[in-house]
Tab-separated table of C-alpha atoms and ligand atoms in Angstrom:
chain	number	residue	atom	x	y	z
A	502	UNK	CA	-17.878	-73.274	-25.317
A	503	UNK	CA	-20.190	-72.165	-22.527
A	504	UNK	CA	-23.446	-72.468	-24.355
A	505	UNK	CA	-26.676	-71.829	-22.534
A	506	UNK	CA	-30.000	-73.479	-23.253
A	507	UNK	CA	-32.666	-71.200	-24.679
A	508	UNK	CA	-35.529	-70.065	-22.472
A	509	UNK	CA	-37.815	-72.465	-24.321
A	510	UNK	CA	-35.459	-75.374	-23.739
A	511	UNK	CA	-35.232	-74.493	-20.066
A	512	UNK	CA	-39.025	-74.382	-19.705
A	513	UNK	CA	-39.443	-77.693	-21.471
A	514	UNK	CA	-36.787	-79.386	-19.372
A	515	UNK	CA	-38.245	-77.857	-16.238
A	516	UNK	CA	-41.784	-79.065	-16.956
A	517	UNK	CA	-40.400	-82.536	-17.453
A	518	UNK	CA	-38.337	-82.351	-14.248
A	519	UNK	CA	-41.324	-81.062	-12.328
A	520	UNK	CA	-43.284	-84.179	-13.261
A	521	UNK	CA	-40.436	-86.520	-12.444
A	522	UNK	CA	-39.996	-84.986	-8.996
A	523	UNK	CA	-43.738	-84.944	-8.413
A	524	UNK	CA	-43.683	-88.724	-8.765
A	525	UNK	CA	-41.563	-88.695	-5.609
A	526	UNK	CA	-43.913	-86.210	-3.944
A	527	UNK	CA	-41.423	-83.394	-4.339
A	528	UNK	CA	-42.802	-79.970	-5.215
A	529	UNK	CA	-40.203	-78.176	-7.343
A	530	UNK	CA	-42.003	-74.817	-7.074
A	531	UNK	CA	-41.907	-75.031	-3.306
A	532	UNK	CA	-38.214	-75.929	-3.465
A	533	UNK	CA	-37.144	-72.885	-5.494
A	534	UNK	CA	-39.340	-70.622	-3.389
A	535	UNK	CA	-37.587	-71.731	-0.210
A	536	UNK	CA	-34.209	-71.565	-1.921
A	537	UNK	CA	-34.687	-67.892	-2.808
A	538	UNK	CA	-34.898	-67.035	0.897
A	539	UNK	CA	-31.539	-68.506	1.896
A	540	UNK	CA	-28.712	-65.962	1.824
A	541	UNK	CA	-25.074	-66.902	1.343
A	542	UNK	CA	-22.400	-64.593	2.692
A	543	UNK	CA	-19.749	-64.027	0.023
A	544	UNK	CA	-16.348	-63.349	1.530
A	545	UNK	CA	-14.750	-60.167	0.212
A	546	UNK	CA	-11.253	-61.610	0.590
A	547	UNK	CA	-11.528	-63.905	-2.436
A	548	UNK	CA	-11.398	-60.753	-4.547
A	549	UNK	CA	-7.911	-59.623	-3.516
A	550	UNK	CA	-6.213	-62.682	-2.006
A	551	UNK	CA	-6.870	-61.624	1.618
A	552	UNK	CA	-4.936	-58.395	1.035
A	553	UNK	CA	-7.003	-55.544	2.441
A	554	UNK	CA	-6.299	-51.881	1.836
A	555	UNK	CA	-3.944	-50.939	4.638
A	556	UNK	CA	-0.237	-50.274	4.384
A	557	UNK	CA	1.211	-51.968	7.419
A	558	UNK	CA	4.576	-53.637	7.356
A	559	UNK	CA	3.541	-57.030	8.569
A	560	UNK	CA	5.939	-59.883	8.038
A	561	UNK	CA	3.442	-62.712	8.223
A	562	UNK	CA	-0.127	-63.224	7.250
A	563	UNK	CA	-1.157	-65.153	10.355
A	564	UNK	CA	-0.775	-68.384	8.470
A	565	UNK	CA	-3.312	-67.322	5.868
A	566	UNK	CA	-1.881	-67.486	2.425
A	567	UNK	CA	-3.503	-67.369	-0.964
A	568	UNK	CA	-1.337	-69.085	-3.563
A	569	UNK	CA	-1.176	-68.232	-7.240
A	570	UNK	CA	-0.789	-64.958	-9.101
A	571	UNK	CA	-3.569	-64.887	-11.629
A	572	UNK	CA	-3.697	-61.347	-13.013
A	573	UNK	CA	-6.465	-58.873	-12.305
A	574	UNK	CA	-6.941	-58.903	-8.561
A	575	UNK	CA	-8.632	-55.898	-6.947
A	576	UNK	CA	-6.201	-53.260	-5.666
A	577	UNK	CA	-8.694	-50.666	-4.479
A	578	UNK	CA	-12.065	-50.712	-2.722
A	579	UNK	CA	-13.672	-49.444	-5.927
A	580	UNK	CA	-12.230	-52.349	-7.895
A	581	UNK	CA	-13.293	-54.848	-5.264
A	582	UNK	CA	-16.828	-53.467	-5.273
A	583	UNK	CA	-16.975	-53.505	-9.060
A	584	UNK	CA	-15.748	-57.126	-9.170
A	585	UNK	CA	-18.104	-58.253	-6.426
A	586	UNK	CA	-21.012	-56.521	-8.164
A	587	UNK	CA	-20.405	-58.630	-11.259
A	588	UNK	CA	-20.270	-61.785	-9.137
A	589	UNK	CA	-23.588	-60.866	-7.482
A	590	UNK	CA	-25.120	-60.321	-10.923
A	591	UNK	CA	-24.224	-63.880	-11.874
A	592	UNK	CA	-25.511	-65.589	-8.728
A	593	UNK	CA	-29.234	-66.276	-8.281
A	594	UNK	CA	-30.894	-64.960	-5.114
A	595	UNK	CA	-30.188	-62.185	-2.631
A	596	UNK	CA	-27.008	-62.561	-0.655
A	597	UNK	CA	-24.559	-60.905	1.714
A	598	UNK	CA	-21.016	-59.576	1.596
A	599	UNK	CA	-18.537	-60.433	4.312
A	600	UNK	CA	-15.977	-57.746	5.143
A	601	UNK	CA	-12.820	-57.833	7.215
A	602	UNK	CA	-11.670	-54.814	9.228
A	603	UNK	CA	-8.630	-54.521	6.961
A	604	UNK	CA	-10.939	-53.434	4.146
A	605	UNK	CA	-11.496	-50.090	5.901
A	606	UNK	CA	-11.368	-46.920	3.816
A	607	UNK	CA	-9.481	-44.218	5.672
A	608	UNK	CA	-9.017	-41.665	2.855
A	609	UNK	CA	-5.267	-42.027	2.959
A	610	UNK	CA	-4.962	-41.487	6.719
A	611	UNK	CA	-3.084	-44.050	8.767
A	612	UNK	CA	-5.684	-45.365	11.166
A	613	UNK	CA	-4.536	-48.241	13.289
A	614	UNK	CA	-6.847	-51.144	13.885
A	615	UNK	CA	-7.793	-50.094	17.407
A	616	UNK	CA	-9.006	-46.732	16.100
A	617	UNK	CA	-11.267	-47.923	13.307
A	618	UNK	CA	-14.805	-46.577	13.341
A	619	UNK	CA	-18.080	-46.915	11.417
A	620	UNK	CA	-17.139	-43.954	9.216
A	621	UNK	CA	-14.402	-46.064	7.622
A	622	UNK	CA	-17.011	-48.450	6.241
A	623	UNK	CA	-19.606	-45.994	4.981
A	624	UNK	CA	-18.771	-46.600	1.320
A	625	UNK	CA	-19.398	-50.277	1.875
A	626	UNK	CA	-22.704	-49.561	3.584
A	627	UNK	CA	-23.823	-47.261	0.761
A	628	UNK	CA	-22.841	-49.863	-1.817
A	629	UNK	CA	-24.620	-52.661	0.045
A	630	UNK	CA	-27.757	-50.605	0.445
A	631	UNK	CA	-27.800	-49.725	-3.222
A	632	UNK	CA	-27.405	-53.368	-4.215
A	633	UNK	CA	-29.754	-54.732	-1.566
A	634	UNK	CA	-27.153	-56.992	-0.003
A	635	UNK	CA	-26.446	-57.435	3.698
A	636	UNK	CA	-23.011	-57.102	5.262
A	637	UNK	CA	-21.142	-59.333	7.686
A	638	UNK	CA	-17.939	-58.397	9.473
A	639	UNK	CA	-14.678	-59.700	10.967
A	640	UNK	CA	-12.019	-58.108	13.131
A	641	UNK	CA	-8.648	-58.636	11.417
A	642	UNK	CA	-6.230	-60.086	13.975
A	643	UNK	CA	-3.498	-60.981	11.498
A	644	UNK	CA	-1.356	-59.291	8.818
A	645	UNK	CA	-0.297	-56.550	11.233
A	646	UNK	CA	2.995	-55.742	13.012
A	647	UNK	CA	1.416	-56.439	16.404
A	648	UNK	CA	0.506	-59.952	15.261
A	649	UNK	CA	3.840	-60.780	13.675
A	650	UNK	CA	4.817	-63.262	16.384
A	651	UNK	CA	1.560	-65.112	15.865
A	652	UNK	CA	-0.140	-64.121	19.139
A	653	UNK	CA	-2.937	-61.604	19.664
A	654	UNK	CA	-5.653	-61.989	22.293
A	655	UNK	CA	-3.683	-64.670	24.158
A	656	UNK	CA	-0.347	-62.827	24.063
A	657	UNK	CA	1.709	-62.843	27.270
A	658	UNK	CA	2.236	-59.103	26.828
A	659	UNK	CA	-0.722	-57.267	28.315
A	660	UNK	CA	-0.171	-54.308	25.975
A	661	UNK	CA	-0.480	-56.475	22.888
A	662	UNK	CA	-3.566	-58.143	24.303
A	663	UNK	CA	-5.094	-54.751	25.040
A	664	UNK	CA	-4.476	-53.576	21.473
A	665	UNK	CA	-6.304	-56.574	20.016
A	666	UNK	CA	-9.075	-56.393	22.604
A	667	UNK	CA	-9.659	-52.805	21.552
A	668	UNK	CA	-9.600	-53.788	17.899
A	669	UNK	CA	-12.258	-56.427	18.529
A	670	UNK	CA	-14.372	-53.970	20.497
A	671	UNK	CA	-14.275	-51.307	17.771
A	672	UNK	CA	-15.012	-54.013	15.204
A	673	UNK	CA	-18.165	-54.972	17.068
A	674	UNK	CA	-19.194	-51.313	17.198
A	675	UNK	CA	-18.658	-51.024	13.446
A	676	UNK	CA	-20.725	-54.153	12.905
A	677	UNK	CA	-23.523	-52.842	15.120
A	678	UNK	CA	-23.591	-49.642	13.142
A	679	UNK	CA	-23.657	-51.507	9.834
A	680	UNK	CA	-26.451	-53.769	11.063
A	681	UNK	CA	-28.460	-50.810	12.326
A	682	UNK	CA	-28.010	-48.903	9.088
A	683	UNK	CA	-28.927	-51.837	6.863
A	684	UNK	CA	-31.752	-53.003	9.106
A	685	UNK	CA	-30.483	-56.572	9.391
A	686	UNK	CA	-28.017	-58.147	11.817
A	687	UNK	CA	-24.388	-58.226	10.828
A	688	UNK	CA	-22.695	-61.526	11.758
A	689	UNK	CA	-19.309	-60.653	13.240
A	690	UNK	CA	-16.878	-63.522	13.303
A	691	UNK	CA	-13.699	-63.605	15.325
A	692	UNK	CA	-10.792	-65.729	14.248
A	693	UNK	CA	-7.322	-65.289	15.708
A	694	UNK	CA	-4.120	-67.034	14.617
A	695	UNK	CA	-2.721	-67.634	18.130
A	696	UNK	CA	-0.897	-70.898	18.515
A	697	UNK	CA	2.396	-72.695	18.906
A	698	UNK	CA	4.544	-74.105	16.145
A	699	UNK	CA	6.143	-76.562	18.540
A	700	UNK	CA	4.666	-78.287	21.539
A	701	UNK	CA	4.087	-75.719	24.288
A	702	UNK	CA	4.647	-76.401	27.961
A	703	UNK	CA	1.763	-74.264	29.133
A	704	UNK	CA	-1.295	-74.631	26.961
A	705	UNK	CA	-3.481	-73.840	29.890
A	706	UNK	CA	-2.209	-70.317	30.585
A	707	UNK	CA	-2.568	-69.241	26.950
A	708	UNK	CA	-6.160	-70.424	26.965
A	709	UNK	CA	-6.872	-68.667	30.236
A	710	UNK	CA	-5.514	-65.463	28.723
A	711	UNK	CA	-7.694	-65.899	25.654
A	712	UNK	CA	-10.773	-66.463	27.775
A	713	UNK	CA	-9.967	-63.375	29.836
A	714	UNK	CA	-9.492	-61.217	26.709
A	715	UNK	CA	-12.688	-62.484	25.119
A	716	UNK	CA	-14.655	-61.716	28.255
A	717	UNK	CA	-13.587	-58.094	27.906
A	718	UNK	CA	-14.348	-58.051	24.177
A	719	UNK	CA	-17.882	-59.390	24.715
A	720	UNK	CA	-18.618	-57.668	28.042
A	721	UNK	CA	-21.101	-55.355	26.374
A	722	UNK	CA	-23.814	-57.311	24.589
A	723	UNK	CA	-24.986	-56.250	21.157
A	724	UNK	CA	-28.582	-55.824	20.176
A	725	UNK	CA	-29.170	-59.063	18.211
A	726	UNK	CA	-31.178	-57.056	15.701
A	727	UNK	CA	-27.922	-55.346	14.713
A	728	UNK	CA	-25.058	-57.695	15.468
A	729	UNK	CA	-24.529	-61.396	16.134
A	730	UNK	CA	-21.109	-62.444	17.446
A	731	UNK	CA	-19.432	-65.662	16.334
A	732	UNK	CA	-16.138	-67.299	17.313
A	733	UNK	CA	-14.145	-69.575	15.007
A	734	UNK	CA	-12.022	-72.517	16.096
A	735	UNK	CA	-9.181	-74.232	14.306
A	736	UNK	CA	-7.152	-77.412	14.727
A	737	UNK	CA	-3.856	-76.286	13.250
A	738	UNK	CA	-2.389	-73.632	10.978
A	739	UNK	CA	0.866	-72.728	9.297
A	740	UNK	CA	3.056	-71.886	12.288
A	741	UNK	CA	0.567	-73.203	14.823
A	742	UNK	CA	0.863	-76.888	14.014
A	743	UNK	CA	1.290	-78.094	17.582
A	744	UNK	CA	-1.312	-76.102	19.432
A	745	UNK	CA	-4.014	-73.633	18.471
A	746	UNK	CA	-5.187	-71.690	21.511
A	747	UNK	CA	-8.714	-71.217	20.150
A	748	UNK	CA	-9.372	-74.894	19.526
A	749	UNK	CA	-12.768	-76.472	18.904
A	750	UNK	CA	-13.218	-77.495	22.530
A	751	UNK	CA	-12.228	-74.016	23.661
A	752	UNK	CA	-14.766	-72.210	21.498
A	753	UNK	CA	-17.463	-74.831	21.918
A	754	UNK	CA	-17.327	-74.217	25.650
A	755	UNK	CA	-16.903	-70.496	25.225
A	756	UNK	CA	-19.790	-70.008	22.813
A	757	UNK	CA	-22.192	-72.112	24.864
A	758	UNK	CA	-21.300	-70.480	28.159
A	759	UNK	CA	-21.416	-66.937	26.709
A	760	UNK	CA	-24.304	-67.484	24.325
A	761	UNK	CA	-22.399	-66.606	21.170
A	762	UNK	CA	-22.522	-68.195	17.734
A	763	UNK	CA	-19.965	-70.886	17.004
A	764	UNK	CA	-18.305	-70.773	13.597
A	765	UNK	CA	-17.519	-74.136	12.025
A	766	UNK	CA	-14.994	-73.847	9.201
A	767	UNK	CA	-14.926	-76.908	6.936
A	768	UNK	CA	-11.117	-76.820	6.816
A	769	UNK	CA	-10.537	-76.487	10.538
A	770	UNK	CA	-10.803	-80.067	11.693
A	771	UNK	CA	-8.937	-83.274	11.156
A	772	UNK	CA	-9.063	-84.124	7.429
A	773	UNK	CA	-11.330	-87.105	8.087
A	774	UNK	CA	-13.734	-85.035	10.186
A	775	UNK	CA	-16.669	-83.249	8.541
A	776	UNK	CA	-18.623	-80.239	9.769
A	777	UNK	CA	-21.877	-81.596	8.311
A	778	UNK	CA	-21.908	-84.100	11.170
A	779	UNK	CA	-21.372	-81.392	13.779
A	780	UNK	CA	-24.300	-79.123	12.905
A	781	UNK	CA	-27.030	-81.192	14.574
A	782	UNK	CA	-24.895	-81.647	17.682
A	783	UNK	CA	-23.918	-78.054	18.283
A	784	UNK	CA	-27.421	-76.769	17.525
A	785	UNK	CA	-28.731	-78.791	20.461
A	786	UNK	CA	-26.793	-76.406	22.669
A	787	UNK	CA	-26.599	-73.171	20.685
A	788	UNK	CA	-29.300	-71.036	19.093
A	789	UNK	CA	-27.390	-70.161	15.961
A	790	UNK	CA	-24.123	-70.980	14.258
A	791	UNK	CA	-22.014	-69.681	11.399
A	792	UNK	CA	-20.420	-71.873	8.742
A	793	UNK	CA	-17.272	-71.152	6.798
A	794	UNK	CA	-17.790	-73.358	3.799
A	795	UNK	CA	-14.468	-74.209	2.263
A	796	UNK	CA	-12.612	-77.127	0.668
A	797	UNK	CA	-9.433	-78.486	2.116
A	798	UNK	CA	-7.240	-80.520	-0.212
A	799	UNK	CA	-4.996	-82.665	2.001
A	800	UNK	CA	-4.980	-79.814	4.510
A	801	UNK	CA	-6.826	-76.569	5.264
A	802	UNK	CA	-6.012	-75.280	1.796
A	803	UNK	CA	-9.141	-73.177	1.205
A	804	UNK	CA	-9.822	-74.353	-2.338
A	805	UNK	CA	-12.953	-73.127	-4.098
A	806	UNK	CA	-15.807	-75.421	-3.162
A	807	UNK	CA	-17.132	-77.938	-5.680
A	808	UNK	CA	-20.323	-79.987	-5.558
A	809	UNK	CA	-18.788	-82.632	-3.312
A	810	UNK	CA	-20.462	-85.099	-0.995
A	811	UNK	CA	-19.556	-82.917	1.988
A	812	UNK	CA	-20.977	-79.717	0.530
A	813	UNK	CA	-24.141	-81.633	-0.268
A	814	UNK	CA	-24.182	-83.107	3.235
A	815	UNK	CA	-23.900	-79.632	4.783
A	816	UNK	CA	-26.863	-78.476	2.691
A	817	UNK	CA	-28.841	-81.606	3.593
A	818	UNK	CA	-28.333	-81.028	7.298
A	819	UNK	CA	-29.605	-77.458	6.986
A	820	UNK	CA	-32.604	-78.277	4.804
A	821	UNK	CA	-33.694	-81.585	6.334
A	822	UNK	CA	-33.823	-80.000	9.786
A	823	UNK	CA	-35.230	-76.619	8.742
A	824	UNK	CA	-32.144	-74.970	10.142
A	825	UNK	CA	-31.892	-72.190	7.569
A	826	UNK	CA	-32.738	-69.531	10.140
A	827	UNK	CA	-30.231	-70.858	12.669
A	828	UNK	CA	-27.294	-71.558	10.361
A	829	UNK	CA	-25.606	-68.591	8.713
A	830	UNK	CA	-23.847	-69.801	5.597
A	831	UNK	CA	-20.565	-68.022	4.930
A	832	UNK	CA	-17.940	-68.923	2.373
A	833	UNK	CA	-14.242	-69.025	3.123
A	834	UNK	CA	-12.003	-69.994	0.237
A	835	UNK	CA	-9.363	-68.055	-1.617
A	836	UNK	CA	-7.741	-69.174	-4.810
A	837	UNK	CA	-5.345	-66.741	-6.478
A	838	UNK	CA	-4.575	-69.079	-9.373
A	839	UNK	CA	-7.860	-68.582	-11.225
A	840	UNK	CA	-10.097	-65.661	-12.110
A	841	UNK	CA	-11.270	-64.399	-8.728
A	842	UNK	CA	-14.759	-63.404	-9.849
A	843	UNK	CA	-15.211	-66.853	-11.339
A	844	UNK	CA	-14.052	-68.301	-8.005
A	845	UNK	CA	-16.843	-66.415	-6.201
A	846	UNK	CA	-19.433	-67.363	-8.802
A	847	UNK	CA	-18.454	-71.033	-8.996
A	848	UNK	CA	-18.308	-71.486	-5.229
A	849	UNK	CA	-21.487	-69.607	-4.435
A	850	UNK	CA	-23.444	-71.287	-7.207
A	851	UNK	CA	-22.202	-74.630	-5.899
A	852	UNK	CA	-23.507	-73.845	-2.411
A	853	UNK	CA	-26.887	-72.809	-3.796
A	854	UNK	CA	-27.041	-75.907	-6.019
A	855	UNK	CA	-26.310	-78.100	-3.018
A	856	UNK	CA	-29.193	-76.454	-1.147
A	857	UNK	CA	-31.462	-76.962	-4.153
A	858	UNK	CA	-30.590	-80.658	-4.394
A	859	UNK	CA	-31.379	-81.025	-0.702
A	860	UNK	CA	-34.680	-79.210	-1.222
A	861	UNK	CA	-35.571	-81.666	-3.997
A	862	UNK	CA	-35.290	-84.660	-1.703
A	863	UNK	CA	-38.313	-86.664	-0.533
A	864	UNK	CA	-36.997	-86.484	3.013
A	865	UNK	CA	-40.118	-87.809	4.705
A	866	UNK	CA	-40.017	-91.024	2.690
A	867	UNK	CA	-36.349	-91.495	3.527
A	868	UNK	CA	-36.983	-90.755	7.198
A	869	UNK	CA	-39.732	-93.350	7.221
A	870	UNK	CA	-37.403	-95.989	5.775
A	871	UNK	CA	-34.861	-95.116	8.440
A	872	UNK	CA	-37.357	-95.406	11.274
A	873	UNK	CA	-38.410	-98.810	9.989
A	874	UNK	CA	-34.722	-99.727	9.805
A	875	UNK	CA	-35.156	-100.361	6.117
A	876	UNK	CA	-31.645	-99.251	5.304
A	877	UNK	CA	-31.714	-101.062	1.969
A	878	UNK	CA	-34.564	-98.934	0.673
A	879	UNK	CA	-32.980	-95.810	2.136
A	880	UNK	CA	-29.744	-96.433	0.269
A	881	UNK	CA	-31.522	-97.437	-2.932
A	882	UNK	CA	-33.662	-94.310	-2.973
A	883	UNK	CA	-30.763	-92.000	-2.110
A	884	UNK	CA	-28.828	-93.377	-5.064
A	885	UNK	CA	-31.809	-93.146	-7.439
A	886	UNK	CA	-32.304	-89.498	-6.516
A	887	UNK	CA	-28.818	-88.672	-7.670
A	888	UNK	CA	-29.736	-89.033	-11.336
A	889	UNK	CA	-32.929	-86.991	-11.222
A	890	UNK	CA	-32.687	-83.815	-13.346
A	891	UNK	CA	-31.950	-81.215	-10.687
A	892	UNK	CA	-30.006	-79.278	-13.358
A	893	UNK	CA	-33.264	-78.479	-15.130
A	894	UNK	CA	-34.664	-77.001	-11.918
A	895	UNK	CA	-31.420	-75.098	-11.387
A	896	UNK	CA	-31.579	-73.521	-14.869
A	897	UNK	CA	-35.221	-72.634	-14.269
A	898	UNK	CA	-34.278	-70.984	-10.964
A	899	UNK	CA	-31.495	-68.964	-12.630
A	900	UNK	CA	-33.899	-67.806	-15.311
A	901	UNK	CA	-36.508	-66.889	-12.727
A	902	UNK	CA	-33.904	-64.890	-10.777
A	903	UNK	CA	-32.661	-63.116	-13.893
A	904	UNK	CA	-29.133	-64.526	-13.929
A	905	UNK	CA	-27.416	-66.532	-16.662
A	906	UNK	CA	-28.305	-70.240	-16.516
A	907	UNK	CA	-25.843	-73.081	-17.011
A	908	UNK	CA	-22.343	-71.933	-17.977
A	909	UNK	CA	-23.500	-68.750	-19.705
A	910	UNK	CA	-22.193	-66.643	-16.806
A	911	UNK	CA	-18.638	-67.579	-17.774
A	912	UNK	CA	-18.937	-65.584	-21.004
A	913	UNK	CA	-19.542	-62.472	-18.945
A	914	UNK	CA	-16.598	-63.142	-16.688
A	915	UNK	CA	-14.341	-63.724	-19.703
A	916	UNK	CA	-15.520	-60.467	-21.266
A	917	UNK	CA	-14.899	-58.566	-18.034
A	918	UNK	CA	-11.469	-60.118	-17.716
A	919	UNK	CA	-10.586	-58.923	-21.193
A	920	UNK	CA	-12.035	-55.448	-20.830
A	921	UNK	CA	-11.328	-54.642	-17.194
A	922	UNK	CA	-9.130	-57.074	-15.282
A	923	UNK	CA	-6.391	-57.443	-17.881
A	924	UNK	CA	-5.864	-53.660	-17.825
A	925	UNK	CA	-5.126	-53.468	-14.103
B	2161	LIG	C1	-8.488	-68.723	8.991
B	2161	LIG	C2	-9.958	-68.642	9.136
B	2161	LIG	C3	-10.561	-67.304	8.868
B	2161	LIG	C4	-10.019	-66.606	7.648
B	2161	LIG	C5	-10.754	-65.355	7.266
B	2161	LIG	C6	-9.998	-64.522	6.320
B	2161	LIG	O1	-8.008	-69.980	9.108
B	2161	LIG	O2	-10.573	-69.610	8.349
B	2161	LIG	O3	-11.940	-67.432	8.799
B	2161	LIG	O4	-9.976	-67.459	6.548
B	2161	LIG	O5	-11.143	-64.677	8.384
B	2162	LIG	ZN1	-12.725	-69.533	8.283
């Protein structure tokens, strides 16, 4: 079913592709070299349906819900690490792992979120170091009794606000420690669910409260060598359909005025809006941003990404503008109706493929057409490029990176499902 080409077939196809691209002045060797330096941050929460390892009695999930009950999800940190390790083995390049605070390991002790500390993430650090992957982090301001009414940092109750402020502060300390230990900055992203189901009377006050809380959270600056702080906006959520306190305008203003990273999630805008078009705008005013690459189907549904026009457009924006050092690429999808390791592998390989396709573009020629207002030639060339054999370069890259080319990785996932996941 999932046959892979032989090494000889891959080399032959690659040599042919190399020549075809060279005719367009595209250097395939250069492309794969640059590709190998772009890390993708794999989100841990695809592995267990955004569950985490705590035992709080929270009624709601902050509007975050994975649907489906495909067997074999990770129930323990060990299982999650084992599953993620397989995913990393099937993805070319060196990447990162994105943790949420709720994935803390407290050795059975009940440690509330405002009391979490670096020690609760040491197993993750050891694992990451051993595998040579970086770690990113997120405070978890949902799926907790103190977030059951859907408000956290913008709550009218000062005690609730204080609890979440403290959680965000300890989260940043954990991230700083992780970044220092791994010798690379941890990107710490803050998303909160706060918002109104029905039209509120006082949007302003809630936003003032959020701004006030955030100013306490970020009062102490992190060393950028260890931690980079990002804030994530949203248009609507389940239970916050009428007003999200941390809207795009709110965080755009907040991140620019406080010099933080802005996180653009592909599912967090109006369905006809795309984040690919926002990157060049926000980077005129911010040094760095974070992306949550996701796929909304009719709404912010967080489907596994596929090689769509928008995913390609995101990659094009990054590559055409040499933004790879200013745009941190994180994934944010969670599908519980398919094999979760396959979900990671499919989505991450898609993102890398999209970057590769962008790297195989004769951008200068296209730019020249555009400057001459030769939009006919621009369109014609863009369409011609679509049928060039990027797949041959992709297989070559997989081979070079020591991971299964084409669909061969699926055999390994199927084997693991049979031997490990089905026994959970
Ligand atoms: C929710 C945000 C947020 C979460 C993760 C789990 O709408 O997209 O990024 O998906 O933090
Ligand atoms: Zn997100």
